[in-house]
Every structure is written in C-alpha cells, then in structure tokens.
Short mmCIF file of C-alpha atoms in Angstrom, two decimals:
data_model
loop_
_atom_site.label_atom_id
_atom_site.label_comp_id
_atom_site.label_asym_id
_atom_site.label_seq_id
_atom_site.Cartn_x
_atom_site.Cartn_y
_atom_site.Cartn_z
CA UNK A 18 72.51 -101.81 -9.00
CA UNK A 19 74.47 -104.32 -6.77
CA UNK A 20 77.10 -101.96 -5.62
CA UNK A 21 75.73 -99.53 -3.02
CA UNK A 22 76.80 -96.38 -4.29
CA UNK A 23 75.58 -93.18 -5.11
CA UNK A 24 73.24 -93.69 -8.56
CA UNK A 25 71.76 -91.31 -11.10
CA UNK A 26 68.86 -91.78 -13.79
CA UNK A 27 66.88 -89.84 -16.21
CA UNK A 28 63.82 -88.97 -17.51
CA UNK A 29 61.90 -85.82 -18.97
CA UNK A 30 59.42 -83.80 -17.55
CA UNK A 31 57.80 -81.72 -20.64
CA UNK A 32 54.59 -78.89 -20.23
CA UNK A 33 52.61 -79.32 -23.22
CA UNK A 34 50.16 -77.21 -22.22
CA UNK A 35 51.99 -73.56 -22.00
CA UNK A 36 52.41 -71.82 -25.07
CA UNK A 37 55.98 -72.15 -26.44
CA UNK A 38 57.70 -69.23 -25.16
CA UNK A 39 56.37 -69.97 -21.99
CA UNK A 40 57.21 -74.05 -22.35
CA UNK A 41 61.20 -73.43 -23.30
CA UNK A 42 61.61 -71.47 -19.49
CA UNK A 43 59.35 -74.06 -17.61
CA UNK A 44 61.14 -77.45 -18.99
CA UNK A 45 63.42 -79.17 -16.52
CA UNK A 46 65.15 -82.30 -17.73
CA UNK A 47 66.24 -84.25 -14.84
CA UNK A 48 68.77 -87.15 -13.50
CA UNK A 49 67.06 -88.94 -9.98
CA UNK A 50 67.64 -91.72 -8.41
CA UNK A 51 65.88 -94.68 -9.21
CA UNK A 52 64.96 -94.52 -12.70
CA UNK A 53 66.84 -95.33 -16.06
CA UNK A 54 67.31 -93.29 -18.99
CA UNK A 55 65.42 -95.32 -21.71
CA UNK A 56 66.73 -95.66 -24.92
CA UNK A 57 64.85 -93.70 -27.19
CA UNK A 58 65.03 -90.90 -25.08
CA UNK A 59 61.35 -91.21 -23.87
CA UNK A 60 60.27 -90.18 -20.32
CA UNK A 61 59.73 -93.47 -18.16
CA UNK A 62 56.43 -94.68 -16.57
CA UNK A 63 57.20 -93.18 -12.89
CA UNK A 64 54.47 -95.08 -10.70
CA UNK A 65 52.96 -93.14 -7.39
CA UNK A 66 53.44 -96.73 -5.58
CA UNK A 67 57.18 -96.79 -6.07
CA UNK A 68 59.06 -95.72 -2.55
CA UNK A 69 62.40 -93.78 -2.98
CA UNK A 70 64.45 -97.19 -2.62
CA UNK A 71 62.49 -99.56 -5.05
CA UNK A 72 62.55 -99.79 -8.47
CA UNK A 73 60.14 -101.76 -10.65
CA UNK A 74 60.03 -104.43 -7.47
CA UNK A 75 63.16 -104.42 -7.15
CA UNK A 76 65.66 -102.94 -3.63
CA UNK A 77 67.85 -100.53 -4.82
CA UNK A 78 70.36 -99.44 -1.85
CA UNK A 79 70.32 -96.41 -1.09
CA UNK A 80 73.70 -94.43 -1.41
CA UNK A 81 76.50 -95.73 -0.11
CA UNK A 82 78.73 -92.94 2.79
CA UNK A 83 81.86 -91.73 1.29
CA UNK A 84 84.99 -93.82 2.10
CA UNK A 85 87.14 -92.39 4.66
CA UNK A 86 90.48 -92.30 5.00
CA UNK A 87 92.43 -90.22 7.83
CA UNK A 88 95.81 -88.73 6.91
CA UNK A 89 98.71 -91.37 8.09
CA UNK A 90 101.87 -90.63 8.80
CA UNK A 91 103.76 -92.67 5.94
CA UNK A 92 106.59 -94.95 6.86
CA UNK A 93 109.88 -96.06 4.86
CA UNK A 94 109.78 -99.33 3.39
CA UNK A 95 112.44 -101.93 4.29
CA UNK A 96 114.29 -103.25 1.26
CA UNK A 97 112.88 -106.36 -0.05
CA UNK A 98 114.98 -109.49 0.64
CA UNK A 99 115.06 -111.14 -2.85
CA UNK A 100 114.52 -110.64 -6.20
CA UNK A 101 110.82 -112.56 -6.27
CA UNK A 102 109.73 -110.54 -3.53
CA UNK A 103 110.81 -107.21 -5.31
CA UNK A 104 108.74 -108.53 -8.20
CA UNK A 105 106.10 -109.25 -5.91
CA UNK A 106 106.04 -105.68 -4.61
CA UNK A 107 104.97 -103.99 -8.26
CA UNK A 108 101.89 -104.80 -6.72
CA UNK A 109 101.53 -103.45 -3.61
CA UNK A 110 98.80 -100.79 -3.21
CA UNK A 111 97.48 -102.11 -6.87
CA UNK A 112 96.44 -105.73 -6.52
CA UNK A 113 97.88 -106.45 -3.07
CA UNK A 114 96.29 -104.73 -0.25
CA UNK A 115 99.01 -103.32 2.27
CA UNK A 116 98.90 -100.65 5.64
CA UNK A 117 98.21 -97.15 4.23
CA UNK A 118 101.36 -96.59 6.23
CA UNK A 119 102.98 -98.53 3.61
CA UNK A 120 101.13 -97.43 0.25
CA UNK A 121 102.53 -93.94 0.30
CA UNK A 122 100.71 -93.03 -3.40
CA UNK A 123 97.52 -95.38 -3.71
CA UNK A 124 96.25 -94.10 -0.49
CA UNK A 125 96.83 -90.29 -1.24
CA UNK A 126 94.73 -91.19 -4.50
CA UNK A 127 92.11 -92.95 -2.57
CA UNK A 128 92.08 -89.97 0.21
CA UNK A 129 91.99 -87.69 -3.31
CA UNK A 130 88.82 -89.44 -4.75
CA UNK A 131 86.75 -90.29 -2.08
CA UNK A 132 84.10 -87.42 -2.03
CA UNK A 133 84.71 -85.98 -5.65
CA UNK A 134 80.72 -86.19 -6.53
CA UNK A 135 77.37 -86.38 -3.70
CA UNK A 136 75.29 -84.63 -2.31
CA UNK A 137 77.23 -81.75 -0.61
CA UNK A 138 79.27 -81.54 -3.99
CA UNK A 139 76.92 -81.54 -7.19
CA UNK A 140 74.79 -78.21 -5.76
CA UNK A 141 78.07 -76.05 -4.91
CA UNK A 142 80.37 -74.73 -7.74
CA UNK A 143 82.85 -73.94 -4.68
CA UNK A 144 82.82 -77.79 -3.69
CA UNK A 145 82.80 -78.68 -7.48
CA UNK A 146 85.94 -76.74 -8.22
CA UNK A 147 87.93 -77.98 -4.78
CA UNK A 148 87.09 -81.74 -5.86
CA UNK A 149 88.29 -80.72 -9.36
CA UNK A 150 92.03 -79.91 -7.42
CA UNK A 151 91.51 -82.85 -5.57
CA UNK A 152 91.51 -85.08 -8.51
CA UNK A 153 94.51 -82.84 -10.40
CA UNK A 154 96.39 -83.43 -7.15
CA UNK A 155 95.52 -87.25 -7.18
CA UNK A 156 96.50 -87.29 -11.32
CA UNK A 157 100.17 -85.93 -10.14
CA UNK A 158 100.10 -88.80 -7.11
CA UNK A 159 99.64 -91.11 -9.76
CA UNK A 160 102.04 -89.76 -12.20
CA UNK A 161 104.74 -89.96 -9.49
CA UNK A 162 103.42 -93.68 -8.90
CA UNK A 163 103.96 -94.60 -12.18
CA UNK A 164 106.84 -93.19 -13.10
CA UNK A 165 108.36 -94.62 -9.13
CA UNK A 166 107.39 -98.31 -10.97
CA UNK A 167 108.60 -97.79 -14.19
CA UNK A 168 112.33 -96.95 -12.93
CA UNK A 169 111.82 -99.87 -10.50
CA UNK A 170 111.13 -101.99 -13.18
CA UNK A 171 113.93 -101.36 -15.10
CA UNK A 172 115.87 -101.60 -12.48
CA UNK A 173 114.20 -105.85 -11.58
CA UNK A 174 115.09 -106.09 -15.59
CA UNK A 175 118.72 -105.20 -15.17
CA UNK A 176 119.22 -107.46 -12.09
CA UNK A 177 116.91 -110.41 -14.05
CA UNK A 178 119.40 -110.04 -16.71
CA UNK A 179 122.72 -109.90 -13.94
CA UNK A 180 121.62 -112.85 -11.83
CA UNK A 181 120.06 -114.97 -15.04
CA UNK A 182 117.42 -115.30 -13.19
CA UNK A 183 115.08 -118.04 -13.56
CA UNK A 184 112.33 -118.84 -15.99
CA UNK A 185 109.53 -118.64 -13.41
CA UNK A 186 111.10 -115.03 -12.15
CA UNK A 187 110.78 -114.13 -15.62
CA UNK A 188 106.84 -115.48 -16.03
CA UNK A 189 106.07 -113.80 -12.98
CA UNK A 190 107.82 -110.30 -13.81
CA UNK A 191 106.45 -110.24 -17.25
CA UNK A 192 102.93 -110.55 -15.61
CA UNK A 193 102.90 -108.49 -13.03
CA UNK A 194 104.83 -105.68 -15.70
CA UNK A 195 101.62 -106.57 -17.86
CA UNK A 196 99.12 -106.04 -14.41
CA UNK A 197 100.69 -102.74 -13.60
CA UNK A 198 100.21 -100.99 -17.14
CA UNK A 199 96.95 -101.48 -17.10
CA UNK A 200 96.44 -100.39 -13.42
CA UNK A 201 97.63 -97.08 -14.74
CA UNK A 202 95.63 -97.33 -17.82
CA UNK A 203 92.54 -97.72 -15.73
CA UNK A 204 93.77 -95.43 -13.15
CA UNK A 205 93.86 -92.59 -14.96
CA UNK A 206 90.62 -93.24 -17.26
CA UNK A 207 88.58 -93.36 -14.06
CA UNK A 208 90.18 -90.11 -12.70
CA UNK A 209 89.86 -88.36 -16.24
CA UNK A 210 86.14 -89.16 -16.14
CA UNK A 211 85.14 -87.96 -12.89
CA UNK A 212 86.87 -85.13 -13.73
CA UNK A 213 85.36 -84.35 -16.67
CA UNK A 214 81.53 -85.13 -15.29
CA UNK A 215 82.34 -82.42 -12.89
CA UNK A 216 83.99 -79.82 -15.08
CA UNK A 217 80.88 -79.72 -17.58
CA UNK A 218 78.64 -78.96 -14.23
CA UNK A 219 81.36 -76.42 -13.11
CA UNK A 220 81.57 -74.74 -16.36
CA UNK A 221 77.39 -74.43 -17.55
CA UNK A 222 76.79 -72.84 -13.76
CA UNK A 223 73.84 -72.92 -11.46
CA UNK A 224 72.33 -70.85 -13.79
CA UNK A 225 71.99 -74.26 -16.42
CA UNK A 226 71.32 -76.86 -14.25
CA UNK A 227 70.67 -77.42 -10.31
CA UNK A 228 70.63 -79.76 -7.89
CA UNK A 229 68.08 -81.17 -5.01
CA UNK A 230 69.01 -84.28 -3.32
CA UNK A 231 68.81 -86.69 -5.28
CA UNK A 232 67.67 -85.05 -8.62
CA UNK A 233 70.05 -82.86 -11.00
CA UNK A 234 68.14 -80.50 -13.22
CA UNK A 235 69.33 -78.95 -16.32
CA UNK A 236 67.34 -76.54 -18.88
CA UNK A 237 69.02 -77.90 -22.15
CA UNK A 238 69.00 -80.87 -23.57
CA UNK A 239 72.63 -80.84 -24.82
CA UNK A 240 73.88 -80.10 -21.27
CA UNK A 241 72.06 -83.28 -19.85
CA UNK A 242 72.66 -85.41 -22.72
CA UNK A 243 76.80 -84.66 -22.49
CA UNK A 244 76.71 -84.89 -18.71
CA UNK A 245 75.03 -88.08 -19.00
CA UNK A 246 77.45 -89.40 -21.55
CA UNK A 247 80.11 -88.61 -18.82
CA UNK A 248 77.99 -90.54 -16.19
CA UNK A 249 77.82 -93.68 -17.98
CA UNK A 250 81.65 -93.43 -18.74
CA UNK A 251 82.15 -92.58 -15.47
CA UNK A 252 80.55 -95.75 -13.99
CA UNK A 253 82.22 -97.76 -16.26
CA UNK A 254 85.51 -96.66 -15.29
CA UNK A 255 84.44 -97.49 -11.62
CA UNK A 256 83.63 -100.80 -12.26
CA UNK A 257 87.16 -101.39 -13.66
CA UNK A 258 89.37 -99.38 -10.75
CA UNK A 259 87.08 -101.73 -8.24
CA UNK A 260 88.48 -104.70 -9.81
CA UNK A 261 92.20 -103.55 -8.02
CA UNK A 262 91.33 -104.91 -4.02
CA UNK A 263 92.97 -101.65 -2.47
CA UNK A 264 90.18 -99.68 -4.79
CA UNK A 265 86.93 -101.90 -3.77
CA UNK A 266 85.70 -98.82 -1.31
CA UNK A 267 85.64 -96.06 -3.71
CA UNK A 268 82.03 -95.38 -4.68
CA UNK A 269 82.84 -92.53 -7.38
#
C-alpha cells in the first residue's frame, strides 16, 4: 500500500433473495479499490464510515498519474574510454540512471508501459487492444536491448581475454553480466504479465465484465478469479522492475 499507484481489491456482492434464475443474471463479482480479497474467498466487512481513501484506519493514496515521458530525439553515444568504463556501461538505462537522450531502448520501454492499465484503459476494448501493441512493441525494444548487450558482452570478454585484464575487471564484469540477466529476466516477466491481465479482459468482452472507476465487474467467477491471479502476478512483477532506478516511476 506504500507505493502510490493504481490498486485493485475484491469482494462479492451475492442476492440471496431472488430466485435462482433470477440470482445467476443479477450477481456482480467485483475488484474496487480499497478492499482485499480475503482468503477464503468470503465477501469482506465493507463499513459505511470508511471514505474512498481509508482502509481499516489506515491512508491509502489514492492513484498515482501515469508517468510521462515525451518522445526525445536520441543521440549517439561516444565510445567509452576504457575497458572498466565499457563494463560500467552494461548498466546504463538498467541500474544506472542516464538522459533519455542517451538510453535509446529503456526509455522506449518506459514510454511503452506507462499507461498500459487505468482508468481510461480497463472500460475500452479499443484502448485495451492499443496498450496490448504497446507492450508487443516494448517486448521487441527489449529484445533488441538484450540481444545489443549480449554481443557487447562478448565483445568486453574477448578484449578481457586480449588485454589480460585484471582480476578486479574480471569481478566487476562477471557481476554486472550476472545484474543484466536478470534485468531481462524481470523485464520481460513484468511485461508478459501486464500483458496477459489485459488480454483476458480483451478477450471475455464488455459483455463479461465492466468497468466504473474504480470498480471492475465481472459475471463469472472463473473470469474474476483468473484475472485476479494475473493481478497479483502482475504486482509482483512491479515490485521487482522498480528495484532497477531508471524503472522506479512506472506504476503498472
């Protein structure tokens, strides 16, 4: 609840008084803000006194603006003047903040992700399939990225190798080699997720769930259960990209 970002809970909203035909078109199972999804799958106690922003006594923030970030013109890098310093770049744009200028793919992945899910997205199929490109597009940024390091890193292994470089060249290659593959690892488990959250929305339609600032509705069980799967996974994989400075901002 620390971060101020856009959050989701659950709970169930059951009429036990219409007859069943009657009950199976009137039940709505919804995310809103606010609440959590208990355990046992049991709706929670939802008290009159509770305002929109507090929680059993507690401030939650409400959401967080997306991120912006303007297209830039992006600029050629200057060779780097020794080998430490071209071992020091691997980590530009990952765990080294630098001008977007400069970070030609981690900023077209941030510009990419920063309004994939929200308000103006969740209730629009149109806007849920145009943040789905978005993230394809930022998946073959990041495939460029990575493959850009790997040959750059073979290349720092060769020239290690040529100029018998020293032990603490080595320590600090092997480590930032180590940070990098699981930049990528994380990279692409947080785009995967937020793609998949949106694709089940895109795919059951309006017609299966809807959405009112800040609640999402959805008529069966299944769908909400699976979507909320994808939440929780999706939040997760937040919480690790965050962790990489350059990636702090994103609230998705």
């Amino acid at each position: 609840m620390g971060d101020m970002r856009f959050l989701l809970s659950l709970f169930v909203l059951l009429s036990l008084a219409l007859p069943m035909h009657a009950q199976a078109q009137s039940r709505q199972l919804k995310f809103e803000m606010g609440y959590d999804f208990p355990e046992d799958g049991r709706a929670p106690e939802v008290s009159s006194s509770k305002t929109p922003n507090m929680v059993d006594g507690e401030y939650v923030p409400p959401p967080q603006p997306d991120p912006v970030f303007e297209p830039v013109t992006y600029l050629k890098v200057a060779p780097p003047g020794s080998l430490n310093e071209r071992i020091e770049r691997l980590l530009y744009g990952i765990s080294t903040d630098v001008p977007p200028v400069y970070d030609h793919y981690g900023y077209e992945i941030r510009r990419y992700m920063a309004a994939v899910a929200g308000p103006k997205i969740l209730g629009s199929p149109d806007n849920i399939a145009a943040q789905i490109r978005n993230i394809d597009n930022a998946k073959i940024v990041a495939r460029y990225w990575r493959e850009a390091l790997s040959n750059e890193m073979n290349e720092i292994e060769k020239q290690i190798d040529a100029e018998d470089a020293a032990t603490s060249a080595r320590s600090a290659f092997k480590f930032n080699k180590s940070v990098t593959q699981a930049f990528f690892s994380e990279l692409e488990s947080w785009m995967n997720n937020n793609r998949m959250a949106l694709d089940i929305l895109y795919k059951i339609g309006l017609e299966n769930y809807s959405y009112t600032d800040p609640v999402l509705s959805f008529r069966n069980r299944e769908d909400l259960s699976y979507f909320y799967s994808l939440y929780q996974a999706r939040e997760k994989a937040l919480t690790q990209i965050k962790k990489y400075t350059p990636f702090r901002m994103m609230i998705y």
